[in-house]
PDB file of C-alpha atoms and ligand atoms in Angstrom:
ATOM      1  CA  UNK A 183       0.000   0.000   0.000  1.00  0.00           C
ATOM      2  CA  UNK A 184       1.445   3.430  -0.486  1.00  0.00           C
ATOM      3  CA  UNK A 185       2.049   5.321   2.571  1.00  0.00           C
ATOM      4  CA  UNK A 186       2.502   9.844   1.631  1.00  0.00           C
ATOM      5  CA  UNK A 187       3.722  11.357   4.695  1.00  0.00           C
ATOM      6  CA  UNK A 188       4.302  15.282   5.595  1.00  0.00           C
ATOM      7  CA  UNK A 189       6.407  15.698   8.807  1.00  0.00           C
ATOM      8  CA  UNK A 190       5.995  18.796  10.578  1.00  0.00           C
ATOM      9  CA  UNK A 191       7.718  20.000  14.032  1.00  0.00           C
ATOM     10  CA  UNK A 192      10.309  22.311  15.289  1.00  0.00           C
ATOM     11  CA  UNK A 193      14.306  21.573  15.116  1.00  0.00           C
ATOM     12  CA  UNK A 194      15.157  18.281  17.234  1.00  0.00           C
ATOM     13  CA  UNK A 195      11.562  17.564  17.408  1.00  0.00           C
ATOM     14  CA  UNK A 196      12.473  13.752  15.514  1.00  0.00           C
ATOM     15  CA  UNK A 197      11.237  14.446  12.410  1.00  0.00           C
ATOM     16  CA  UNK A 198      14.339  12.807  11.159  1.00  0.00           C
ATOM     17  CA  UNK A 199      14.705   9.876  13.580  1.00  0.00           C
ATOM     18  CA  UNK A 200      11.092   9.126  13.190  1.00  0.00           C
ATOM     19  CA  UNK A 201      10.999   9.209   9.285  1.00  0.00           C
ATOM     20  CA  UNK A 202      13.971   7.220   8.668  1.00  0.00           C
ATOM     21  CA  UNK A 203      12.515   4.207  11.442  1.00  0.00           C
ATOM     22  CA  UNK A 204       9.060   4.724   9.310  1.00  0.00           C
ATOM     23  CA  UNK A 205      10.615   5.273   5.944  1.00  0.00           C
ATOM     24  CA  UNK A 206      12.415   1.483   6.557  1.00  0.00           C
ATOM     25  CA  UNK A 207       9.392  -0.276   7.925  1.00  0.00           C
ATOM     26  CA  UNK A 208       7.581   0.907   4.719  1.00  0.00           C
ATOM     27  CA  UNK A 209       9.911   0.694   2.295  1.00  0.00           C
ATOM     28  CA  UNK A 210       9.432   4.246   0.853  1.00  0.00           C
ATOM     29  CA  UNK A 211      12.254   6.935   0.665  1.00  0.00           C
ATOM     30  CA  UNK A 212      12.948   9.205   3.245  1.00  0.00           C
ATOM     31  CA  UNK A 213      12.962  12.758   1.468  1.00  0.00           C
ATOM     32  CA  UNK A 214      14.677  15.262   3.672  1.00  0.00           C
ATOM     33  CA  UNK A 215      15.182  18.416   2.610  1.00  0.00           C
ATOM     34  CA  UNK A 216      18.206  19.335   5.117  1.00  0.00           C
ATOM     35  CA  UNK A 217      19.619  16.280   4.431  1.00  0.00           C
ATOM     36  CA  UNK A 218      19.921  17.195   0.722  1.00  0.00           C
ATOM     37  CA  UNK A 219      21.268  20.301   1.555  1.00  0.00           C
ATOM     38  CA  UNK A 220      23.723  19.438   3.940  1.00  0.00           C
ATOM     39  CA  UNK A 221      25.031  16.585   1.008  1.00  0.00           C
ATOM     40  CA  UNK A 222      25.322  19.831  -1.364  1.00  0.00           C
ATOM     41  CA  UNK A 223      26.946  21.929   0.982  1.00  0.00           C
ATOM     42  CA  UNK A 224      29.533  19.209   1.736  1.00  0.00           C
ATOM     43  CA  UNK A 225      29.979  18.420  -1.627  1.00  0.00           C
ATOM     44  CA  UNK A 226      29.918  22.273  -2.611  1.00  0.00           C
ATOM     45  CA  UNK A 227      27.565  22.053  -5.629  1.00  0.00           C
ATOM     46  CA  UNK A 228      26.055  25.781  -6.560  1.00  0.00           C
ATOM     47  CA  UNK A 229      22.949  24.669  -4.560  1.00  0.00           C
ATOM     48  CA  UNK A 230      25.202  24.006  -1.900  1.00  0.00           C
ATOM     49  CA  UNK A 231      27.230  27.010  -2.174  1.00  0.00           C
ATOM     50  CA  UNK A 232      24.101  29.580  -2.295  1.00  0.00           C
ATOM     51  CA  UNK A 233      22.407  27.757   0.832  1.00  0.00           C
ATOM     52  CA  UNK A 234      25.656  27.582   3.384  1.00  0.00           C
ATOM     53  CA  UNK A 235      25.045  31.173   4.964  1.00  0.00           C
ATOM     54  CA  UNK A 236      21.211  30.542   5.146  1.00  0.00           C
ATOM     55  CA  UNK A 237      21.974  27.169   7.114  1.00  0.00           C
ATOM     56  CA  UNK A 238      24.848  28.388   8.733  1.00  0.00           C
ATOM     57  CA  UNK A 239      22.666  31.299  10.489  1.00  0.00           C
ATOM     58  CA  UNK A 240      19.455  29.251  10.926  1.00  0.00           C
ATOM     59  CA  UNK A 241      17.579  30.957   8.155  1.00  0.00           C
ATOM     60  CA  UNK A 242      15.435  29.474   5.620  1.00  0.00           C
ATOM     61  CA  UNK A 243      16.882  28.650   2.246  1.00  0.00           C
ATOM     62  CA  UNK A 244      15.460  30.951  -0.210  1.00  0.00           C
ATOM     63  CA  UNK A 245      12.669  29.038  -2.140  1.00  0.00           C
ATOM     64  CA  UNK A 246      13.563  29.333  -5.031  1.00  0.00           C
ATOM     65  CA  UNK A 247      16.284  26.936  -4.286  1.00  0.00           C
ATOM     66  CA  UNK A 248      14.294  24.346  -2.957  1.00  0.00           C
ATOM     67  CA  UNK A 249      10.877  24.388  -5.144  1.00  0.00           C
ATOM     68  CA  UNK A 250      12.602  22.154  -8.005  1.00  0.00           C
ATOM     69  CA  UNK A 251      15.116  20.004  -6.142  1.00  0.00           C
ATOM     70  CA  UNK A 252      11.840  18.671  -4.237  1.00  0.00           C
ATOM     71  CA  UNK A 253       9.961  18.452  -7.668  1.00  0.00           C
ATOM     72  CA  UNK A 254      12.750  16.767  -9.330  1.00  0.00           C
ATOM     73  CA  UNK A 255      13.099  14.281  -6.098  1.00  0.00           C
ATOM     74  CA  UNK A 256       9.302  13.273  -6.151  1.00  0.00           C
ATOM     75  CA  UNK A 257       9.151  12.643  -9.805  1.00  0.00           C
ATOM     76  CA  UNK A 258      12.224  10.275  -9.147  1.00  0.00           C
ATOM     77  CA  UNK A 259      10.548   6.495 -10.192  1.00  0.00           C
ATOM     78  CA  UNK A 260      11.278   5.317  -6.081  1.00  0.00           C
ATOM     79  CA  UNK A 261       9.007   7.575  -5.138  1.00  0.00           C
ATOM     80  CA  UNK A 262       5.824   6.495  -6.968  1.00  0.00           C
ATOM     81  CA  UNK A 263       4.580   4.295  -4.378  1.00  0.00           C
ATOM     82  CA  UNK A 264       5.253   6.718  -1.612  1.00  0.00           C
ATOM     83  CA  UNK A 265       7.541   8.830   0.325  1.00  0.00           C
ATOM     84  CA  UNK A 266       8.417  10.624   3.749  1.00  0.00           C
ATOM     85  CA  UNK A 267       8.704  14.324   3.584  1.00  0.00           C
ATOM     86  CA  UNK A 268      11.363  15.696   6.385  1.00  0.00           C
ATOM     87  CA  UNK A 269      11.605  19.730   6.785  1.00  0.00           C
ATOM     88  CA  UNK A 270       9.045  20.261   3.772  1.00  0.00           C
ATOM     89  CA  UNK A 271       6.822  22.542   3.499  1.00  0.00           C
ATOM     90  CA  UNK A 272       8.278  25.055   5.974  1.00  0.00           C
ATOM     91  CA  UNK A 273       5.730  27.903   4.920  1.00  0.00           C
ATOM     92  CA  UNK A 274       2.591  28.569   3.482  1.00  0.00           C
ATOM     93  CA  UNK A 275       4.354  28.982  -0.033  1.00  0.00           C
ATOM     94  CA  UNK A 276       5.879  25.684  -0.184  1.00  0.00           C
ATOM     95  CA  UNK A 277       2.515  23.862   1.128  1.00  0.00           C
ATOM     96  CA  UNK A 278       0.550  25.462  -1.834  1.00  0.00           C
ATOM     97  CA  UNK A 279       3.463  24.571  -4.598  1.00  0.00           C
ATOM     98  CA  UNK A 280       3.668  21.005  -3.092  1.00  0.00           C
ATOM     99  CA  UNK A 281      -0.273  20.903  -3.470  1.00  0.00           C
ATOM    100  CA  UNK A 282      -0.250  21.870  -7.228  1.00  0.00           C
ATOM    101  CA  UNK A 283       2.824  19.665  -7.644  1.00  0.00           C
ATOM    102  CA  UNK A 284       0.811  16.472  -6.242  1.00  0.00           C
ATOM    103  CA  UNK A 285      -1.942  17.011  -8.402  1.00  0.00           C
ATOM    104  CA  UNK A 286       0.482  17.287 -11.445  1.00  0.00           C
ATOM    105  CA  UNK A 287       1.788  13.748 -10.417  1.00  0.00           C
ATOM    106  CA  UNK A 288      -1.853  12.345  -9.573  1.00  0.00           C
ATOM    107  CA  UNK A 289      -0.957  12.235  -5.894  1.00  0.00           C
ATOM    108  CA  UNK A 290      -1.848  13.208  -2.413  1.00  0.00           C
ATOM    109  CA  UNK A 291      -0.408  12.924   0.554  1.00  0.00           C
ATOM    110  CA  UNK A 292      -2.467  10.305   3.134  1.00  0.00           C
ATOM    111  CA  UNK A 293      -0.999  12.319   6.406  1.00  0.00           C
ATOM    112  CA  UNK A 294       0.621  15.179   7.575  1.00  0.00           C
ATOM    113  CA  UNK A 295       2.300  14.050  11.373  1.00  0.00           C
ATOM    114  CA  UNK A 296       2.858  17.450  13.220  1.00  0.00           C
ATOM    115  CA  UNK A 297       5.717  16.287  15.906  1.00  0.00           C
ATOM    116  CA  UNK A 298       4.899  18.312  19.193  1.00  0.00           C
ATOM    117  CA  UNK A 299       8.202  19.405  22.006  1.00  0.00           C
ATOM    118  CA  UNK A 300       8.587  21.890  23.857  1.00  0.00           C
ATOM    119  CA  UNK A 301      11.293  24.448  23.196  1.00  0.00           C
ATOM    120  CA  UNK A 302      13.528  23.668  26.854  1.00  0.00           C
ATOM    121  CA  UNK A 303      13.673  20.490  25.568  1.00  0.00           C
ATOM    122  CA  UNK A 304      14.419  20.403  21.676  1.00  0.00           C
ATOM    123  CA  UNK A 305      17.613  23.052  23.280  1.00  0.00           C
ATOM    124  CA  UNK A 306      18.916  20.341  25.377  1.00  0.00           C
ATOM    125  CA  UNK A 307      18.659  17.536  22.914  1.00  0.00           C
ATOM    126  CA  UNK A 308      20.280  19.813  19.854  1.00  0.00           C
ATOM    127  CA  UNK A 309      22.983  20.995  22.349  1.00  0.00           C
ATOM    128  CA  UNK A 310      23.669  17.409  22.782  1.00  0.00           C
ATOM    129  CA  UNK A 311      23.770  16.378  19.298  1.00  0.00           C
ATOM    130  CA  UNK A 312      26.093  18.880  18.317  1.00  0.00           C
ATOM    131  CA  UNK A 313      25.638  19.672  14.620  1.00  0.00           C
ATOM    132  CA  UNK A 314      27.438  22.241  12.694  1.00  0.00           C
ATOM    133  CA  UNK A 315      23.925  24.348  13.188  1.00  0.00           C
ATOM    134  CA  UNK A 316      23.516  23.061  16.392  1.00  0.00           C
ATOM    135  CA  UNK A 317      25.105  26.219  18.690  1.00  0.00           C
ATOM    136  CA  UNK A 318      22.785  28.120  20.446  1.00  0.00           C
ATOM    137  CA  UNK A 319      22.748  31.049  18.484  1.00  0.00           C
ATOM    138  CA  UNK A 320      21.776  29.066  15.546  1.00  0.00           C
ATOM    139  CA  UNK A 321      19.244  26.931  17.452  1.00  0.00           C
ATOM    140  CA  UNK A 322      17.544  29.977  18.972  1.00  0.00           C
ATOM    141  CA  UNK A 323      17.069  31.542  15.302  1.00  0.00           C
ATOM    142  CA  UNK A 324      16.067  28.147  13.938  1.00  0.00           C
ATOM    143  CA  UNK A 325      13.679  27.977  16.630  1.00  0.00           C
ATOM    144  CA  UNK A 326      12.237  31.637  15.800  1.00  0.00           C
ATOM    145  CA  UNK A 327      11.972  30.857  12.252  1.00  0.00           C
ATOM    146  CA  UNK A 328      10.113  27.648  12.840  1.00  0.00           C
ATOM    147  CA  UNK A 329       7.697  29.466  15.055  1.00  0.00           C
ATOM    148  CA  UNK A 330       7.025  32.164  12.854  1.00  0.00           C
ATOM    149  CA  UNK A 331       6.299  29.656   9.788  1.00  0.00           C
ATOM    150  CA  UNK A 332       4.421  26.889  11.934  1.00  0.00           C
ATOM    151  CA  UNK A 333       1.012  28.174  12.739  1.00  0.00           C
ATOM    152  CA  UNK A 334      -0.236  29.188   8.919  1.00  0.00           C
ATOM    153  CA  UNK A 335       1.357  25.714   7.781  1.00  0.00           C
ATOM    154  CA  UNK A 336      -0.205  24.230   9.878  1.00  0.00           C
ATOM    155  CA  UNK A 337      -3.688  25.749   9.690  1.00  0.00           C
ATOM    156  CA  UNK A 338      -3.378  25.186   6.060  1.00  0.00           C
ATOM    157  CA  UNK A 339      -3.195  21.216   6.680  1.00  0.00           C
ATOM    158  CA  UNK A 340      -5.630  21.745   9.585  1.00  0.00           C
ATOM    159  CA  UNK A 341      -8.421  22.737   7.066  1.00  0.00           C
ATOM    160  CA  UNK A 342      -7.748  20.133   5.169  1.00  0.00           C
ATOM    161  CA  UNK A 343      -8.109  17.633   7.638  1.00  0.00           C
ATOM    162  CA  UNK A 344      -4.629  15.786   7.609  1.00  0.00           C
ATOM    163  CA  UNK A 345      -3.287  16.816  10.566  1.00  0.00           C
ATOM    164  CA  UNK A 346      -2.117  14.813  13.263  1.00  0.00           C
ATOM    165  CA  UNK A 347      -0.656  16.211  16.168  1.00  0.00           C
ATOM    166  CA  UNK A 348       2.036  13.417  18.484  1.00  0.00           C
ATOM    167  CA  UNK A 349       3.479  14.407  21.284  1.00  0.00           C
ATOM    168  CA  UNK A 350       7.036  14.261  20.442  1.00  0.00           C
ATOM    169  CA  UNK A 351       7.929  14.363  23.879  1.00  0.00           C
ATOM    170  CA  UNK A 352       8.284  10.835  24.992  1.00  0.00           C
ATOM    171  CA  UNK A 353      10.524   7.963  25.047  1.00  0.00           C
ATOM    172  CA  UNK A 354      11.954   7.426  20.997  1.00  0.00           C
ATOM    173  CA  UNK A 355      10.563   3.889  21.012  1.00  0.00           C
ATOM    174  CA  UNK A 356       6.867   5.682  22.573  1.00  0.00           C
ATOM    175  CA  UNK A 357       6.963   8.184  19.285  1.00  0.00           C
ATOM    176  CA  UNK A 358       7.247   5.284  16.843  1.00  0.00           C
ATOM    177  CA  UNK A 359       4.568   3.431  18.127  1.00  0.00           C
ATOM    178  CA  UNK A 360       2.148   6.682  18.496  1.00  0.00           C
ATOM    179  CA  UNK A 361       3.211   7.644  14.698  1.00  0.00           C
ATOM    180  CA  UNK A 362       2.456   4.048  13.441  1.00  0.00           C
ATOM    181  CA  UNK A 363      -0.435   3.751  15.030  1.00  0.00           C
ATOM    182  CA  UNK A 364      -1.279   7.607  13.246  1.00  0.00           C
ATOM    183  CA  UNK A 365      -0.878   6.325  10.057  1.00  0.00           C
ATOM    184  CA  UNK A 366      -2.154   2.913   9.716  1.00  0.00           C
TER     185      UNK A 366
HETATM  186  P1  AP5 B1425      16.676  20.443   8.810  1.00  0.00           P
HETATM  187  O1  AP5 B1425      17.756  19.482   8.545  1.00  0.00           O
HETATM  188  O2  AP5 B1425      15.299  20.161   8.336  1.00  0.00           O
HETATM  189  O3  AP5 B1425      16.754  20.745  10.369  1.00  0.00           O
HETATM  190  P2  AP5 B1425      15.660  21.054  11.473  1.00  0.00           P
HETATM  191  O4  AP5 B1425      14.275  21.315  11.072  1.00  0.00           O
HETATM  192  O5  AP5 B1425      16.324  22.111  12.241  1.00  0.00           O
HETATM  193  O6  AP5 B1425      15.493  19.687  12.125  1.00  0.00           O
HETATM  194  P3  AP5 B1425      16.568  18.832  12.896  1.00  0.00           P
HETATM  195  O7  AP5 B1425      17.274  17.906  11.974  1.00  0.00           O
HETATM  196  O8  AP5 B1425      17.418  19.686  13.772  1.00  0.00           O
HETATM  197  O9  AP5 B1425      15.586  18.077  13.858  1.00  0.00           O
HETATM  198  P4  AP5 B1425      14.628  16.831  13.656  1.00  0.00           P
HETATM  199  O10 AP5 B1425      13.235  17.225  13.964  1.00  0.00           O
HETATM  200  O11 AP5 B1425      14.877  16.133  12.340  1.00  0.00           O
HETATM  201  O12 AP5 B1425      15.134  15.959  14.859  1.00  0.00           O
HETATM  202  P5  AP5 B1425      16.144  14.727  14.851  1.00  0.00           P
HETATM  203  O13 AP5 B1425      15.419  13.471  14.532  1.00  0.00           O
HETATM  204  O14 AP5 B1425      17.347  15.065  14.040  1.00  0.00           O
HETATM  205  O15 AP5 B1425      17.050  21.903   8.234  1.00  0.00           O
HETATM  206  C1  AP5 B1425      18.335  22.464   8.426  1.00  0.00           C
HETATM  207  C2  AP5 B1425      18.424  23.778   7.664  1.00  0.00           C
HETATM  208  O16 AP5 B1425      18.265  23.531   6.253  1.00  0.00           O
HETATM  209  C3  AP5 B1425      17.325  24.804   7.995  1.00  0.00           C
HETATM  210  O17 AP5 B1425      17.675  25.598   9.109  1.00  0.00           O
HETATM  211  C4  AP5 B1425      17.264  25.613   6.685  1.00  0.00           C
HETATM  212  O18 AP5 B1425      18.336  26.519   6.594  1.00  0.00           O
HETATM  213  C5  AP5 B1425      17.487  24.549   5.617  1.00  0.00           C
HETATM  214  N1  AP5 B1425      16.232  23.944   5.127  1.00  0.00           N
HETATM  215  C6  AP5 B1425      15.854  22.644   5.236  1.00  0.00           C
HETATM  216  N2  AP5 B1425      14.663  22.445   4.651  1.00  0.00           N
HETATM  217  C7  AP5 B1425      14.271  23.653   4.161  1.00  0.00           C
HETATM  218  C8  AP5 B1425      13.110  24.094   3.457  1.00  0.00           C
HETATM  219  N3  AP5 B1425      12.110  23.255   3.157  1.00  0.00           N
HETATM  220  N4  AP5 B1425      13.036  25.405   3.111  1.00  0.00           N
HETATM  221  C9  AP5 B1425      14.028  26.266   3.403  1.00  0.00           C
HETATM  222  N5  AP5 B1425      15.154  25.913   4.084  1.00  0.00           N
HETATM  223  C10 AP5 B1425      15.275  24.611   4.452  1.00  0.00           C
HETATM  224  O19 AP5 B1425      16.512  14.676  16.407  1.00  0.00           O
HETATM  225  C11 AP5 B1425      17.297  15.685  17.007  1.00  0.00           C
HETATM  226  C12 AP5 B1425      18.087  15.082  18.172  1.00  0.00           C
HETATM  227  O20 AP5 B1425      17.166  14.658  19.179  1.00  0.00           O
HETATM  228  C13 AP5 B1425      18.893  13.842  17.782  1.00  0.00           C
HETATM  229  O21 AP5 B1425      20.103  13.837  18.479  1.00  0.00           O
HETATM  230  C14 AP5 B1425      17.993  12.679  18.221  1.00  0.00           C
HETATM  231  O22 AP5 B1425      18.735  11.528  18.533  1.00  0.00           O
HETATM  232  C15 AP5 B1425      17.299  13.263  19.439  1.00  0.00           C
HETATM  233  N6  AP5 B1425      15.942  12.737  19.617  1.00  0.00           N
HETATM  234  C16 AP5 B1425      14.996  12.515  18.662  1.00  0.00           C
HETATM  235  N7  AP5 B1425      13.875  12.030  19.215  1.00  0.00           N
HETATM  236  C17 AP5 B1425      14.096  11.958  20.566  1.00  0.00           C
HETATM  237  C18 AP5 B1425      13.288  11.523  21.672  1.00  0.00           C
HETATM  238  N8  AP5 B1425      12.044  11.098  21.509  1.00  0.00           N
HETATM  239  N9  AP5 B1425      13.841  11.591  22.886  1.00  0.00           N
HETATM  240  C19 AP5 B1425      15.126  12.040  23.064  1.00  0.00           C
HETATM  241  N10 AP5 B1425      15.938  12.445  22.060  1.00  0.00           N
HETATM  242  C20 AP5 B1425      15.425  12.402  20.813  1.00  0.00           C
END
């Protein structure tokens, strides 16, 4: 069966621990944009090279730079049968361009999972991780960003009555089984 999935939540929230567990288990591809970017950067492609400073500072990459990389990665032939989406849409604009791009490839998406954690908490566990974004400038900007964004994305999933919100703030193996159970 194919299985479309949106993640939503804040930096550190698991969007990319959770995908990757559910991406396996379903045997769909894991599409993260900050992954992709991150492979750029390190590999210092032009896409790469323009997005750095963004990352670097905990800004959002213009979207012009990330409209076609995620059209060009669902129209790959591994992701007919489904996909994981981690760190898109981050705004309003890239929720209505990933609408008209579904209908364009006769898809939709079966779920949007909005992972809920408090701020004190997604600080201690990025701190931990340790990143390159992951100082607490960075984290505190990221976090500002992603609050400013959050609310009209997710109203606009909200209204269409995709959204489901997991607390994120539990045990890793607790998350998996509340996002499983979401989606089946
Ligand atoms: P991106 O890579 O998407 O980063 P992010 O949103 O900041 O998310 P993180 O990877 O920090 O967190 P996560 O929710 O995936 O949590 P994770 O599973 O890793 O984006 C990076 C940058 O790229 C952006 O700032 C922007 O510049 C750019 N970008 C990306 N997409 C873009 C877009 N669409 N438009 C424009 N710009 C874009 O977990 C975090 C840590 O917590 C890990 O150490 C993990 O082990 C731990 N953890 C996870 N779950 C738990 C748990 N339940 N309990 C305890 N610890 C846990």
């Amino acid at each position: 069966m194919t299985k479309r999935l949106i993640f939503l939540g804040p930096p550190g929230s698991g969007k990319g621990t959770q995908a990757q567990k559910l991406s396996e288990h379903h045997q769909i591809p894991h599409v993260s944009t900050g992954d992709i970017l991150r492979e750029a950067v390190a590999q210092q492609t032009s896409l790469g090279k323009e997005a750095k400073d963004y990352m670097d500072k905990g800004e959002l990459v213009p979207d012009t730079l990330i409209l076609n990389l995620i059209q060009d990665r669902l129209s790959h032939d591994d992701a007919a049968n489904g996909w994981i989406l981690d760190g898109f849409p981050r705004n309003v604009n890239q929720a209505a361009f990933l609408e008209e791009l579904l209908i364009k490839l006769n898809q939709n998406a079966d779920c949007v999972l909005n992972l809920e954690v408090p701020d004190d908490v997604l600080v201690e566990r990025l701190l931990a991780r340790q990143r390159k974004d992951d100082n607490e400038e960075t984290i505190r900007r990221r976090l500002e960003v992603y609050h400013h964004n959050a609310v009209p994305v997710i109203d606009f999933y909200h209204q269409k009555q995709t959204l489901k919100t997991i607390d994120g703030n539990q045990e890793m193996e607790q998350v998996t089984k509340s996002l499983s159970e979401a989606v089946s």
